[in-house]
mmCIF file of C-alpha atoms and ligand atoms in Angstrom:
data_model
loop_
_atom_site.group_PDB
_atom_site.id
_atom_site.type_symbol
_atom_site.label_atom_id
_atom_site.label_comp_id
_atom_site.label_asym_id
_atom_site.label_seq_id
_atom_site.Cartn_x
_atom_site.Cartn_y
_atom_site.Cartn_z
ATOM 1 C CA UNK V 1367 39.888 -55.149 19.775
ATOM 2 C CA UNK V 1368 41.174 -52.909 16.997
ATOM 3 C CA UNK V 1369 38.415 -51.508 14.795
ATOM 4 C CA UNK V 1370 38.981 -52.090 11.080
ATOM 5 C CA UNK V 1371 39.962 -49.037 9.055
ATOM 6 C CA UNK V 1372 39.473 -48.805 5.294
ATOM 7 C CA UNK V 1373 40.905 -45.758 3.506
ATOM 8 C CA UNK V 1374 40.736 -44.859 -0.167
ATOM 9 C CA UNK V 1375 43.809 -43.307 -1.751
ATOM 10 C CA UNK V 1376 42.489 -41.777 -4.953
ATOM 11 C CA UNK V 1377 45.969 -40.676 -6.085
ATOM 12 C CA UNK V 1378 45.806 -38.275 -9.082
ATOM 13 C CA UNK V 1379 42.467 -39.485 -10.428
ATOM 14 C CA UNK V 1380 38.899 -38.291 -11.117
ATOM 15 C CA UNK V 1381 37.523 -34.817 -11.704
ATOM 16 C CA UNK V 1382 35.377 -32.887 -9.256
ATOM 17 C CA UNK V 1383 32.039 -34.069 -10.670
ATOM 18 C CA UNK V 1384 33.191 -37.706 -10.557
ATOM 19 C CA UNK V 1385 34.574 -37.214 -7.052
ATOM 20 C CA UNK V 1386 31.301 -35.792 -5.775
ATOM 21 C CA UNK V 1387 29.356 -38.679 -7.288
ATOM 22 C CA UNK V 1388 31.778 -41.153 -5.708
ATOM 23 C CA UNK V 1389 31.463 -39.772 -2.166
ATOM 24 C CA UNK V 1390 27.680 -39.550 -2.531
ATOM 25 C CA UNK V 1391 27.695 -43.210 -3.556
ATOM 26 C CA UNK V 1392 29.893 -44.251 -0.635
ATOM 27 C CA UNK V 1393 27.776 -42.236 1.804
ATOM 28 C CA UNK V 1394 24.612 -43.874 0.516
ATOM 29 C CA UNK V 1395 26.011 -47.385 0.579
ATOM 30 C CA UNK V 1396 27.786 -47.284 3.939
ATOM 31 C CA UNK V 1397 25.722 -49.390 6.348
ATOM 32 C CA UNK V 1398 24.269 -47.115 9.065
ATOM 33 C CA UNK V 1399 26.117 -47.383 12.366
ATOM 34 C CA UNK V 1400 28.709 -49.750 10.910
ATOM 35 C CA UNK V 1401 31.513 -50.447 13.374
ATOM 36 C CA UNK V 1402 34.322 -49.416 11.070
ATOM 37 C CA UNK V 1403 36.456 -46.377 10.258
ATOM 38 C CA UNK V 1404 36.352 -45.170 6.657
ATOM 39 C CA UNK V 1405 38.306 -42.383 4.986
ATOM 40 C CA UNK V 1406 38.696 -41.021 1.472
ATOM 41 C CA UNK V 1407 41.833 -39.195 0.349
ATOM 42 C CA UNK V 1408 41.222 -37.159 -2.813
ATOM 43 C CA UNK V 1409 43.561 -34.727 -4.571
ATOM 44 C CA UNK V 1410 44.046 -31.380 -2.792
ATOM 45 C CA UNK V 1411 41.710 -29.185 -4.828
ATOM 46 C CA UNK V 1412 38.720 -31.444 -4.145
ATOM 47 C CA UNK V 1413 39.094 -31.336 -0.367
ATOM 48 C CA UNK V 1414 36.946 -28.286 0.391
ATOM 49 C CA UNK V 1415 33.934 -29.185 -1.789
ATOM 50 C CA UNK V 1416 34.031 -32.808 -0.594
ATOM 51 C CA UNK V 1417 34.298 -31.712 3.052
ATOM 52 C CA UNK V 1418 30.913 -30.028 2.582
ATOM 53 C CA UNK V 1419 29.338 -33.207 1.235
ATOM 54 C CA UNK V 1420 30.896 -35.315 3.990
ATOM 55 C CA UNK V 1421 30.017 -32.966 6.821
ATOM 56 C CA UNK V 1422 28.066 -34.903 9.453
ATOM 57 C CA UNK V 1423 28.874 -38.259 7.843
ATOM 58 C CA UNK V 1424 31.116 -40.852 9.514
ATOM 59 C CA UNK V 1425 33.412 -40.859 6.464
ATOM 60 C CA UNK V 1426 36.633 -39.001 7.212
ATOM 61 C CA UNK V 1427 38.397 -36.800 4.712
ATOM 62 C CA UNK V 1428 42.128 -37.168 4.209
ATOM 63 C CA UNK V 1429 44.882 -35.732 2.047
ATOM 64 C CA UNK V 1430 47.630 -37.649 0.267
ATOM 65 C CA UNK V 1431 50.564 -35.523 1.390
ATOM 66 C CA UNK V 1432 51.459 -32.331 3.233
ATOM 67 C CA UNK V 1433 54.471 -30.122 3.808
ATOM 68 C CA UNK V 1434 55.975 -29.724 7.277
ATOM 69 C CA UNK V 1435 56.259 -25.932 7.413
ATOM 70 C CA UNK V 1436 53.024 -24.202 8.463
ATOM 71 C CA UNK V 1437 53.210 -21.401 5.863
ATOM 72 C CA UNK V 1438 55.557 -19.306 3.821
ATOM 73 C CA UNK V 1439 57.509 -19.290 0.577
ATOM 74 C CA UNK V 1440 57.167 -22.967 -0.389
ATOM 75 C CA UNK V 1441 55.667 -22.780 -3.872
ATOM 76 C CA UNK V 1442 53.359 -25.643 -4.689
ATOM 77 C CA UNK V 1443 53.126 -27.045 -1.174
ATOM 78 C CA UNK V 1444 50.137 -27.415 1.178
ATOM 79 C CA UNK V 1445 50.647 -27.348 4.946
ATOM 80 C CA UNK V 1446 49.098 -29.365 7.763
ATOM 81 C CA UNK V 1447 47.177 -26.333 9.160
ATOM 82 C CA UNK V 1448 45.762 -25.801 5.648
ATOM 83 C CA UNK V 1449 44.581 -29.410 5.491
ATOM 84 C CA UNK V 1450 42.945 -29.002 8.874
ATOM 85 C CA UNK V 1451 41.318 -25.788 7.628
ATOM 86 C CA UNK V 1452 40.026 -27.651 4.557
ATOM 87 C CA UNK V 1453 38.249 -30.158 6.797
ATOM 88 C CA UNK V 1454 40.709 -33.055 6.729
ATOM 89 C CA UNK V 1455 40.924 -35.493 9.589
ATOM 90 C CA UNK V 1456 43.898 -37.424 8.293
ATOM 91 C CA UNK V 1457 46.808 -37.364 5.868
ATOM 92 C CA UNK V 1458 48.780 -40.097 4.107
ATOM 93 C CA UNK V 1459 52.531 -39.665 4.561
ATOM 94 C CA UNK V 1460 55.374 -41.620 3.007
ATOM 95 C CA UNK V 1461 53.407 -43.353 0.255
ATOM 96 C CA UNK V 1462 55.767 -45.379 -1.938
ATOM 97 C CA UNK V 1463 54.950 -43.121 -4.910
ATOM 98 C CA UNK V 1464 56.141 -40.106 -2.878
ATOM 99 C CA UNK V 1465 59.269 -42.048 -1.945
ATOM 100 C CA UNK V 1466 59.874 -43.284 -5.501
ATOM 101 C CA UNK V 1467 58.985 -40.276 -7.676
ATOM 102 C CA UNK V 1468 59.615 -37.389 -5.296
ATOM 103 C CA UNK V 1469 62.576 -38.707 -3.348
ATOM 104 C CA UNK V 1470 60.861 -38.486 0.030
ATOM 105 C CA UNK V 1471 62.565 -40.322 2.867
ATOM 106 C CA UNK V 1472 63.819 -40.276 6.417
ATOM 107 C CA UNK V 1473 63.996 -36.920 8.096
ATOM 108 C CA UNK V 1474 61.542 -35.227 5.712
ATOM 109 C CA UNK V 1475 58.877 -37.847 6.443
ATOM 110 C CA UNK V 1476 59.399 -37.545 10.162
ATOM 111 C CA UNK V 1477 58.973 -33.763 9.964
ATOM 112 C CA UNK V 1478 55.782 -34.219 7.960
ATOM 113 C CA UNK V 1479 54.357 -36.720 10.447
ATOM 114 C CA UNK V 1480 55.228 -34.445 13.361
ATOM 115 C CA UNK V 1481 53.685 -31.395 11.675
ATOM 116 C CA UNK V 1482 50.499 -33.302 10.905
ATOM 117 C CA UNK V 1483 50.144 -34.583 14.474
ATOM 118 C CA UNK V 1484 50.986 -31.184 15.981
ATOM 119 C CA UNK V 1485 48.157 -29.698 13.935
ATOM 120 C CA UNK V 1486 45.564 -32.195 15.095
ATOM 121 C CA UNK V 1487 45.581 -34.446 12.054
ATOM 122 C CA UNK V 1488 45.776 -38.201 12.131
ATOM 123 C CA UNK V 1489 48.403 -39.881 9.959
ATOM 124 C CA UNK V 1490 48.493 -42.941 7.725
ATOM 125 C CA UNK V 1491 52.208 -43.691 7.485
ATOM 126 C CA UNK V 1492 53.141 -45.978 4.572
ATOM 127 C CA UNK V 1493 55.974 -48.471 4.590
ATOM 128 C CA UNK V 1494 56.900 -51.351 2.310
ATOM 129 C CA UNK V 1495 59.561 -53.077 0.260
ATOM 130 C CA UNK V 1496 60.110 -53.194 -3.505
ATOM 131 C CA UNK V 1497 60.192 -56.479 -5.427
ATOM 132 C CA UNK V 1498 63.966 -56.246 -5.662
ATOM 133 C CA UNK V 1499 64.247 -55.805 -1.898
ATOM 134 C CA UNK V 1500 61.886 -58.728 -1.239
ATOM 135 C CA UNK V 1501 63.796 -61.001 -3.610
ATOM 136 C CA UNK V 1502 67.056 -60.003 -1.937
ATOM 137 C CA UNK V 1503 65.607 -61.038 1.438
ATOM 138 C CA UNK V 1504 65.526 -57.452 2.686
ATOM 139 C CA UNK V 1505 61.829 -57.115 3.512
ATOM 140 C CA UNK V 1506 62.329 -57.011 7.269
ATOM 141 C CA UNK V 1507 65.250 -54.605 7.158
ATOM 142 C CA UNK V 1508 63.310 -52.208 4.903
ATOM 143 C CA UNK V 1509 60.229 -52.357 7.157
ATOM 144 C CA UNK V 1510 62.392 -51.792 10.186
ATOM 145 C CA UNK V 1511 64.129 -48.813 8.547
ATOM 146 C CA UNK V 1512 60.844 -47.249 7.407
ATOM 147 C CA UNK V 1513 59.399 -47.610 10.903
ATOM 148 C CA UNK V 1514 62.495 -46.117 12.511
ATOM 149 C CA UNK V 1515 62.398 -43.138 10.144
ATOM 150 C CA UNK V 1516 59.330 -41.895 11.989
ATOM 151 C CA UNK V 1517 58.796 -43.875 15.196
ATOM 152 C CA UNK V 1518 60.529 -42.941 18.413
ATOM 153 C CA UNK V 1519 60.004 -41.326 21.780
ATOM 154 C CA UNK V 1520 59.137 -37.966 20.194
ATOM 155 C CA UNK V 1521 56.285 -39.386 18.072
ATOM 156 C CA UNK V 1522 53.196 -40.847 19.717
ATOM 157 C CA UNK V 1523 51.412 -43.503 17.678
ATOM 158 C CA UNK V 1524 48.007 -42.737 19.234
ATOM 159 C CA UNK V 1525 46.856 -40.968 16.063
ATOM 160 C CA UNK V 1526 49.010 -42.907 13.605
ATOM 161 C CA UNK V 1527 47.952 -45.839 11.436
ATOM 162 C CA UNK V 1528 50.690 -47.802 9.713
ATOM 163 C CA UNK V 1529 49.994 -48.928 6.135
ATOM 164 C CA UNK V 1530 52.088 -51.865 4.964
ATOM 165 C CA UNK V 1531 52.150 -51.627 1.190
ATOM 166 C CA UNK V 1532 54.542 -53.944 -0.628
ATOM 167 C CA UNK V 1533 55.511 -51.823 -3.641
ATOM 168 C CA UNK V 1534 55.318 -54.874 -5.929
ATOM 169 C CA UNK V 1535 51.621 -55.255 -5.073
ATOM 170 C CA UNK V 1536 50.574 -51.644 -5.708
ATOM 171 C CA UNK V 1537 48.501 -51.209 -8.836
ATOM 172 C CA UNK V 1538 49.840 -54.467 -10.251
ATOM 173 C CA UNK V 1539 46.964 -56.797 -9.450
ATOM 174 C CA UNK V 1540 49.531 -58.920 -7.536
ATOM 175 C CA UNK V 1541 48.212 -58.989 -3.999
ATOM 176 C CA UNK V 1542 50.360 -60.310 -1.196
ATOM 177 C CA UNK V 1543 48.821 -63.553 -0.031
ATOM 178 C CA UNK V 1544 47.050 -63.263 3.315
ATOM 179 C CA UNK V 1545 49.913 -65.282 4.840
ATOM 180 C CA UNK V 1546 52.561 -62.957 3.341
ATOM 181 C CA UNK V 1547 50.686 -59.908 4.613
ATOM 182 C CA UNK V 1548 50.222 -61.433 8.075
ATOM 183 C CA UNK V 1549 53.900 -62.291 8.337
ATOM 184 C CA UNK V 1550 54.998 -58.702 7.690
ATOM 185 C CA UNK V 1551 52.222 -57.196 9.815
ATOM 186 C CA UNK V 1552 53.252 -59.366 12.762
ATOM 187 C CA UNK V 1553 56.857 -58.295 12.226
ATOM 188 C CA UNK V 1554 55.788 -54.600 12.189
ATOM 189 C CA UNK V 1555 53.908 -55.050 15.434
ATOM 190 C CA UNK V 1556 56.896 -56.736 17.056
ATOM 191 C CA UNK V 1557 59.138 -53.876 15.911
ATOM 192 C CA UNK V 1558 56.696 -51.323 17.325
ATOM 193 C CA UNK V 1559 56.716 -53.210 20.629
ATOM 194 C CA UNK V 1560 60.505 -52.813 20.652
ATOM 195 C CA UNK V 1561 60.355 -49.121 19.737
ATOM 196 C CA UNK V 1562 57.565 -48.342 22.246
ATOM 197 C CA UNK V 1563 56.035 -51.059 24.378
ATOM 198 C CA UNK V 1564 53.635 -54.012 23.993
ATOM 199 C CA UNK V 1565 50.553 -51.871 24.733
ATOM 200 C CA UNK V 1566 51.318 -49.397 21.960
ATOM 201 C CA UNK V 1567 51.995 -52.323 19.626
ATOM 202 C CA UNK V 1568 48.725 -54.014 20.561
ATOM 203 C CA UNK V 1569 46.741 -50.830 19.911
ATOM 204 C CA UNK V 1570 48.298 -49.535 16.699
ATOM 205 C CA UNK V 1571 46.345 -50.297 13.550
ATOM 206 C CA UNK V 1572 48.229 -51.698 10.572
ATOM 207 C CA UNK V 1573 46.468 -51.498 7.210
ATOM 208 C CA UNK V 1574 47.455 -53.619 4.240
ATOM 209 C CA UNK V 1575 47.664 -51.961 0.824
ATOM 210 C CA UNK V 1576 48.356 -53.312 -2.652
ATOM 211 C CA UNK V 1577 45.667 -54.503 -5.060
ATOM 212 C CA UNK V 1578 42.992 -54.892 -2.390
ATOM 213 C CA UNK V 1579 39.694 -55.756 -4.085
ATOM 214 C CA UNK V 1580 36.226 -56.788 -2.903
ATOM 215 C CA UNK V 1581 37.081 -60.438 -3.541
ATOM 216 C CA UNK V 1582 40.281 -60.557 -1.465
ATOM 217 C CA UNK V 1583 39.388 -57.995 1.224
ATOM 218 C CA UNK V 1584 37.760 -60.330 3.728
ATOM 219 C CA UNK V 1585 40.519 -62.913 3.635
ATOM 220 C CA UNK V 1586 43.280 -60.310 4.000
ATOM 221 C CA UNK V 1587 41.542 -58.507 6.840
ATOM 222 C CA UNK V 1588 40.756 -61.769 8.636
ATOM 223 C CA UNK V 1589 44.459 -62.115 9.413
ATOM 224 C CA UNK V 1590 45.058 -61.346 13.090
ATOM 225 C CA UNK V 1591 47.407 -58.409 12.483
ATOM 226 C CA UNK V 1592 45.704 -56.896 9.419
ATOM 227 C CA UNK V 1593 43.503 -54.095 10.722
ATOM 228 C CA UNK V 1594 42.217 -52.641 7.513
ATOM 229 C CA UNK V 1595 43.155 -51.613 4.018
ATOM 230 C CA UNK V 1596 44.609 -48.676 2.132
ATOM 231 C CA UNK V 1597 42.963 -48.986 -1.254
ATOM 232 C CA UNK V 1598 44.061 -47.326 -4.486
ATOM 233 C CA UNK V 1599 42.434 -48.444 -7.746
ATOM 234 C CA UNK V 1600 39.416 -50.126 -6.147
ATOM 235 C CA UNK V 1601 38.591 -46.974 -4.141
ATOM 236 C CA UNK V 1602 37.610 -45.129 -7.335
ATOM 237 C CA UNK V 1603 34.306 -46.989 -7.753
ATOM 238 C CA UNK V 1604 31.699 -46.808 -5.000
ATOM 239 C CA UNK V 1605 30.615 -50.423 -5.506
ATOM 240 C CA UNK V 1606 34.173 -51.751 -5.209
ATOM 241 C CA UNK V 1607 35.062 -49.585 -2.207
ATOM 242 C CA UNK V 1608 31.806 -50.558 -0.483
ATOM 243 C CA UNK V 1609 32.554 -54.206 -1.290
ATOM 244 C CA UNK V 1610 35.902 -53.860 0.500
ATOM 245 C CA UNK V 1611 34.157 -52.246 3.477
ATOM 246 C CA UNK V 1612 31.754 -55.222 3.542
ATOM 247 C CA UNK V 1613 34.784 -57.508 3.502
ATOM 248 C CA UNK V 1614 36.254 -55.657 6.484
ATOM 249 C CA UNK V 1615 32.980 -55.914 8.397
ATOM 250 C CA UNK V 1616 32.730 -59.622 7.625
ATOM 251 C CA UNK V 1617 36.332 -60.141 8.731
ATOM 252 C CA UNK V 1618 35.698 -58.543 12.094
ATOM 253 C CA UNK V 1619 32.291 -60.187 12.682
HETATM 254 P P1 LIG T 274 46.276 -50.210 -5.321
HETATM 255 O O1 LIG T 274 47.056 -49.011 -4.568
HETATM 256 O O2 LIG T 274 45.123 -50.596 -4.424
HETATM 257 O O3 LIG T 274 45.801 -49.578 -6.612
HETATM 258 O O4 LIG T 274 47.231 -51.306 -5.513
HETATM 259 C C1 LIG T 274 47.232 -49.016 -3.186
HETATM 260 C C2 LIG T 274 47.991 -47.777 -2.739
HETATM 261 O O5 LIG T 274 48.937 -47.372 -3.447
HETATM 262 O O6 LIG T 274 47.675 -47.173 -1.700
#
């Protein structure tokens, strides 16, 4: 059985004092020995001080992006070895905001995923359609294209979590219904079975993201192919994030 995985994507929010208070709150509220994976992904400059606070805790630290080159003249970028050095366990790659505002796609994302994995990081790889694409009946073709950008014989999914995030549900308060999420998650798993094999597909975790809140978390994560959540807005308050973790635990009970 796939263990649920709840990750918080803080995006470009909070200051260091608020961030420290938030991780302290999550640490305190996380039920001891809970059978769940939890990660927080703060902005780059908070990684090192938060790694200290999280040291020895089951909460993993993640980044929201990385560059594929290990070092050199790439002003403004942070590499996968640097994230590892900062104490990260994972990194989000291909978030729709990176695709939309920074033009990230295809080959670049594959290089980033490969660099992260080669440097011992796990990856949360984000995929998902816009409202326009959904309304034009292109959801499956977009999902399939996003998966194929990264998946293939040269990329093992052992350390990769897929995050299905319909762009129209991100930060809008419009959650996909559990049935809509399940439909796309099942499609993703079937595509992964085609790209790899049924065992890989059965083992890969697929998170849902897009306006996940404490009051919809359990229902979403009770769907057979929804293995967790990538949470934006509701990951910025300990009580809300812990409520989503409770929802995940209830869904897998
Ligand atoms: P949201 O963001 O929970 O605020 O909708 C999710 C995400 O972008 O990862």
